[in-house]
N, CA and C atoms as an extended XYZ file, in Angstrom:
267
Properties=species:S:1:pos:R:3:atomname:S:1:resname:S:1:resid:I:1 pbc="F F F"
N       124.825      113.834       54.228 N   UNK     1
C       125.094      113.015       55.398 CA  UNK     1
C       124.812      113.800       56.684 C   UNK     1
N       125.517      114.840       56.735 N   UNK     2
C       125.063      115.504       57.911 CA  UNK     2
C       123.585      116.169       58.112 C   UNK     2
N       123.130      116.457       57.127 N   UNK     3
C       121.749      116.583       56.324 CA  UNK     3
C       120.680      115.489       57.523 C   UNK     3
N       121.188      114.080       56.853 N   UNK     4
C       120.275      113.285       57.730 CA  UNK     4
C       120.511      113.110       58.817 C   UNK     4
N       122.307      113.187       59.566 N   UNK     5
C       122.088      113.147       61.141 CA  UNK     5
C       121.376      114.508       61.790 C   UNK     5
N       121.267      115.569       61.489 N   UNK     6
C       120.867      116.537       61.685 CA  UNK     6
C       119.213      116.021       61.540 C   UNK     6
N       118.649      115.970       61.259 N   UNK     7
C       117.111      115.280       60.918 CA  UNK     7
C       116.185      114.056       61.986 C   UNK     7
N       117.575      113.618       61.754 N   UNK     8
C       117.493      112.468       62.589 CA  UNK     8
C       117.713      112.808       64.404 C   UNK     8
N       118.586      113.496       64.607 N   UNK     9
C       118.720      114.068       65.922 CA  UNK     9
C       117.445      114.831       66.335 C   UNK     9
N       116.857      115.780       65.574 N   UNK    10
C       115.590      116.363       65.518 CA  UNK    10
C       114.903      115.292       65.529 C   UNK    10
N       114.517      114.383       64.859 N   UNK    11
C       113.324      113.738       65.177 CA  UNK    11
C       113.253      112.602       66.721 C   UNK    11
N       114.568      112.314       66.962 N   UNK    12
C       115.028      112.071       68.071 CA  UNK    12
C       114.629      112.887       69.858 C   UNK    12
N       114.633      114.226       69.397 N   UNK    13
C       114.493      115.252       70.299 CA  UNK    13
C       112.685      115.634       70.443 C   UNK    13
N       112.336      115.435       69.294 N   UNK    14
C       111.132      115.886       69.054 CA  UNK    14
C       110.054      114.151       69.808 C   UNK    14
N       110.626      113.101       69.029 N   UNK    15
C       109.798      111.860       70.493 CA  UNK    15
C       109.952      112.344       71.202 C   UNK    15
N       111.397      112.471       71.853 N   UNK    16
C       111.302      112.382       73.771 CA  UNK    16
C       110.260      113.233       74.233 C   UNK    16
N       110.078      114.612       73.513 N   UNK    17
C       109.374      115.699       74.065 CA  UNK    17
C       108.076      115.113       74.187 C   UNK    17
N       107.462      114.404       72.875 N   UNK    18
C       106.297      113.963       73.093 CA  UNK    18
C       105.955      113.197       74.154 C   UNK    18
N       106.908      112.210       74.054 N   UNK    19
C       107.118      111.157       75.645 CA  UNK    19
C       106.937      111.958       76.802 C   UNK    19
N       107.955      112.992       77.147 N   UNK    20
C       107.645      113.856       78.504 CA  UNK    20
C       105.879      114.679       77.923 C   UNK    20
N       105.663      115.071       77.013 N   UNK    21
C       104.155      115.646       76.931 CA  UNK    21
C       103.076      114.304       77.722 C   UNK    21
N       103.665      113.571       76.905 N   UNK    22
C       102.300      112.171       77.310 CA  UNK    22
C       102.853      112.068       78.786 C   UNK    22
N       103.256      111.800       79.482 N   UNK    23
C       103.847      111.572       80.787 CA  UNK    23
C       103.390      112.602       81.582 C   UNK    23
N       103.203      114.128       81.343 N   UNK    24
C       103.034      115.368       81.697 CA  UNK    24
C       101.682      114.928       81.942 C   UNK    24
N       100.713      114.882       80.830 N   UNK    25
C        99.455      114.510       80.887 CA  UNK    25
C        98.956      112.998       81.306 C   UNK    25
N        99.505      112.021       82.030 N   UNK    26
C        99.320      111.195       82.550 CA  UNK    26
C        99.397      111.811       83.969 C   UNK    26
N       100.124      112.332       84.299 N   UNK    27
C       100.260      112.850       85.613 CA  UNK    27
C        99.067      114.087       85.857 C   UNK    27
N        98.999      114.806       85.713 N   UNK    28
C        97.699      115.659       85.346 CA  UNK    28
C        96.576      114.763       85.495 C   UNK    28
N        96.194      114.021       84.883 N   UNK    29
C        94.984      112.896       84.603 CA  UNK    29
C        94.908      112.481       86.501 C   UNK    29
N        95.926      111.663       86.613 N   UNK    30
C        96.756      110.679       87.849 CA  UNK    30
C        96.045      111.903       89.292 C   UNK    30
N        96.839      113.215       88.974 N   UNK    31
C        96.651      113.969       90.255 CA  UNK    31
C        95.101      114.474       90.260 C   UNK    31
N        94.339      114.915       89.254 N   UNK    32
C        93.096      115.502       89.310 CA  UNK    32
C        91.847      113.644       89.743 C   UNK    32
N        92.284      112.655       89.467 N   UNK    33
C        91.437      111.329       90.267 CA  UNK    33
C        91.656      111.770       91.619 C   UNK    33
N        93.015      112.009       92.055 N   UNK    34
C        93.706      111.705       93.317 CA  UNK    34
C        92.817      112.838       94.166 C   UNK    34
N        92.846      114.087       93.669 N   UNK    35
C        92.040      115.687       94.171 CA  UNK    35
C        90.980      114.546       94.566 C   UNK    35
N        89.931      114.241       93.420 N   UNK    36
C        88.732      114.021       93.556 CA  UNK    36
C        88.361      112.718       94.964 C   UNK    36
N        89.283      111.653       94.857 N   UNK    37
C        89.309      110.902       95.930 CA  UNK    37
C        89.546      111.459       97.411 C   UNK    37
N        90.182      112.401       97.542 N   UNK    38
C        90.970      113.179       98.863 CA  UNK    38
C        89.534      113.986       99.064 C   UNK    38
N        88.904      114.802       98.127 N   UNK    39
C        87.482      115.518       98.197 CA  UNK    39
C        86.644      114.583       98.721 C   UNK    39
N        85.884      113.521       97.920 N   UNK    40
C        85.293      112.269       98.475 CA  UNK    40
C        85.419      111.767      100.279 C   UNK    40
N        86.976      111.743      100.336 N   UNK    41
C        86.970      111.501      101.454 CA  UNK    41
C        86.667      112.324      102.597 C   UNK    41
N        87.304      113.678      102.223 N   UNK    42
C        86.467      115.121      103.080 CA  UNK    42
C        85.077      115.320      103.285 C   UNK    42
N        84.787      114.963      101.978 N   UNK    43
C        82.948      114.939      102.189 CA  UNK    43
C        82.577      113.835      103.054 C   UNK    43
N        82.963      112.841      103.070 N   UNK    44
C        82.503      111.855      103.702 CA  UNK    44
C        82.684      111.960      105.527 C   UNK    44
N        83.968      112.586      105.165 N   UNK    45
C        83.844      112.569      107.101 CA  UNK    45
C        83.579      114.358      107.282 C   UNK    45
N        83.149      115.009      106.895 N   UNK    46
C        82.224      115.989      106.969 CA  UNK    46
C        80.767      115.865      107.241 C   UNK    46
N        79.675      114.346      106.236 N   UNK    47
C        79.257      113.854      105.989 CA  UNK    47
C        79.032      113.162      107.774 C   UNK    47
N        80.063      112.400      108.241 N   UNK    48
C        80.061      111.741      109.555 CA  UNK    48
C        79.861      112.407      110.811 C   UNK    48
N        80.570      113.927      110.692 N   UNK    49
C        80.745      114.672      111.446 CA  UNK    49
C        79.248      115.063      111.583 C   UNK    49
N        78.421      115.730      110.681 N   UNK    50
C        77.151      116.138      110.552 CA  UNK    50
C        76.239      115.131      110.735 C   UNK    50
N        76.078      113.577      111.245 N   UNK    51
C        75.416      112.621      111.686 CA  UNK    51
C        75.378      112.313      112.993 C   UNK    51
N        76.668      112.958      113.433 N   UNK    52
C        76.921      112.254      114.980 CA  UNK    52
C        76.263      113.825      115.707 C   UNK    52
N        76.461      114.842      114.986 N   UNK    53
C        76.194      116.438      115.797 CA  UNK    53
C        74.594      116.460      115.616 C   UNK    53
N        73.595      115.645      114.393 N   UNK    54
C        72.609      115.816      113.674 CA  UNK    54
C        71.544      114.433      114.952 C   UNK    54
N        72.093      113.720      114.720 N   UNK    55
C        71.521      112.842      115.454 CA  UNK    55
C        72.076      112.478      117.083 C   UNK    55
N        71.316      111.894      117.725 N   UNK    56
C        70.893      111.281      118.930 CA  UNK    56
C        71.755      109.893      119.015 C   UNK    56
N        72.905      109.595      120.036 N   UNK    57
C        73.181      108.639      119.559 CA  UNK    57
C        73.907      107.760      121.214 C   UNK    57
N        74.239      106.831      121.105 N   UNK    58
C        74.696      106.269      122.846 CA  UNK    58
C        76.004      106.870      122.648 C   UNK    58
N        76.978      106.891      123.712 N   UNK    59
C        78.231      107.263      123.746 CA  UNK    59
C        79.436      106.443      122.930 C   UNK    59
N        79.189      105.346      123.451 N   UNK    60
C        79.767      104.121      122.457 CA  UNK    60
C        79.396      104.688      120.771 C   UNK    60
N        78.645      105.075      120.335 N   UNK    61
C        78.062      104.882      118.841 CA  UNK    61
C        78.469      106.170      118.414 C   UNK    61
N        78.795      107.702      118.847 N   UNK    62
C        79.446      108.498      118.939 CA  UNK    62
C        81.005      108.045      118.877 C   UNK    62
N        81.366      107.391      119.831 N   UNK    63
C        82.783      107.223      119.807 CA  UNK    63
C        83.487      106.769      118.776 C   UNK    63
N        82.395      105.674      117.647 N   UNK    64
C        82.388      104.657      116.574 CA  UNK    64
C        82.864      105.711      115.461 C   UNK    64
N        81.351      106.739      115.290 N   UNK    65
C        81.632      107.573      114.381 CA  UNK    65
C        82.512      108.845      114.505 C   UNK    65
N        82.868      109.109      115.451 N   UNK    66
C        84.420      110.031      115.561 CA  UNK    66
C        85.483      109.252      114.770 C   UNK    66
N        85.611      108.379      115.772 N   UNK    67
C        87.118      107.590      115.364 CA  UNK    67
C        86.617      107.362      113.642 C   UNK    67
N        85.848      106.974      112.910 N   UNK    68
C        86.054      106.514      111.668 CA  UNK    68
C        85.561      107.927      110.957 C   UNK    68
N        85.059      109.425      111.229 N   UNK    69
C        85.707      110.342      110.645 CA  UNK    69
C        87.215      110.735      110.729 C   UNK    69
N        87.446      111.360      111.772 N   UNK    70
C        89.221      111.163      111.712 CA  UNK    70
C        89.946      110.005      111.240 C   UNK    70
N        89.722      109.042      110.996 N   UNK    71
C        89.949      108.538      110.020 CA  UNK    71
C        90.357      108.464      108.888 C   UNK    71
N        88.679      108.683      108.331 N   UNK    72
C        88.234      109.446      106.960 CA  UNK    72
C        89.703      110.763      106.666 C   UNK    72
N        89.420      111.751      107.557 N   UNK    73
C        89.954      112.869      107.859 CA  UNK    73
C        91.950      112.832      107.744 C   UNK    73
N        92.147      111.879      108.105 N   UNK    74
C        93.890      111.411      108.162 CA  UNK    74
C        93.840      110.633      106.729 C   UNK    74
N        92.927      109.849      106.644 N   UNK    75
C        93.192      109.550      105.118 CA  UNK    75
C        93.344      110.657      104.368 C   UNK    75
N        92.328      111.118      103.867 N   UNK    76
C        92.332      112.411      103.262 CA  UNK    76
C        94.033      113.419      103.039 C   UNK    76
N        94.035      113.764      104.341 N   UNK    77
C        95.392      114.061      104.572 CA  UNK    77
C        96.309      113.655      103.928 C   UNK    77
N        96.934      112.169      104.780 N   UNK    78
C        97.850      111.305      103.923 CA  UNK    78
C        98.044      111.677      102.604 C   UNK    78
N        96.215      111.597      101.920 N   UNK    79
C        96.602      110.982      100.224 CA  UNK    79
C        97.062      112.484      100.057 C   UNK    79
N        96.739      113.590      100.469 N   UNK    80
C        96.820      114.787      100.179 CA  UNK    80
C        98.486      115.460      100.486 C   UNK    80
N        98.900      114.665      101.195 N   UNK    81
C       100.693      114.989      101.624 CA  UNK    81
C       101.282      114.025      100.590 C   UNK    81
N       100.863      113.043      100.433 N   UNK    82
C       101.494      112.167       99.044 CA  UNK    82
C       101.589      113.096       97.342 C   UNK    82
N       100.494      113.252       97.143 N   UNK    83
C       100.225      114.261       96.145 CA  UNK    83
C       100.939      115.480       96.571 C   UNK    83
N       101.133      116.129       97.493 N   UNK    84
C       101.832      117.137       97.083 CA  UNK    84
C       103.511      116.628       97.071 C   UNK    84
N       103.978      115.742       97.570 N   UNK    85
C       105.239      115.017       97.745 CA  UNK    85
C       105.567      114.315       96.391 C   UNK    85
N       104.573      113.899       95.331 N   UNK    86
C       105.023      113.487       94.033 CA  UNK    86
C       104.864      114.787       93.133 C   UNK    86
N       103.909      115.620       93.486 N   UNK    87
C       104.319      116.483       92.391 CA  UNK    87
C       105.154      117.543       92.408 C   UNK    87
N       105.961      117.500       93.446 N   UNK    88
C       107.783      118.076       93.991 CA  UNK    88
C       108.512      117.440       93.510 C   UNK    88
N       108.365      115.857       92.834 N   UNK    89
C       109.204      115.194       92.768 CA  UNK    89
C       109.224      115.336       91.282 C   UNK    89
């Protein structure tokens, strides 16, 4: 009897772990998209930054592509203060 609660508690202990393993590696999976999107977005207004300095452009059309790198640039951020704020948590 105690035989099988003993067994049974173990196999009890031994799911959950798997549960927190799979969960561990969902999150892992979750944060390395998240890197790659926050990168994406760096490149991109890096990308903006090097169009408006690269090219010839009216003041207005400069002003267009600032504001929507910083943008880019605060997004980035954001997702990048979120991610480090869930994986504290």
């Amino acid at each position: 009897m105690q035989d099988d609660l003993g067994q049974k508690l173990k196999s009890e202990v031994l799911e959950e772990m798997l549960k927190i393993v799979h969960d561990l590696e969902n999150l892992e999976q979750d944060t390395q998209y998240e890197m790659r999107k926050i990168d994406e977005q760096l490149e991109e207004a890096k990308r903006l930054e090097k169009q408006i300095h690269m090219n010839f452009h009216s003041p207005s059309e400069i002003d267009r592509l600032m504001r929507e790198a910083k943008e880019h640039e605060r997004e980035a951020k954001r997702r990048y203060d979120e991610y480090l704020k869930d994986k504290d948590d």
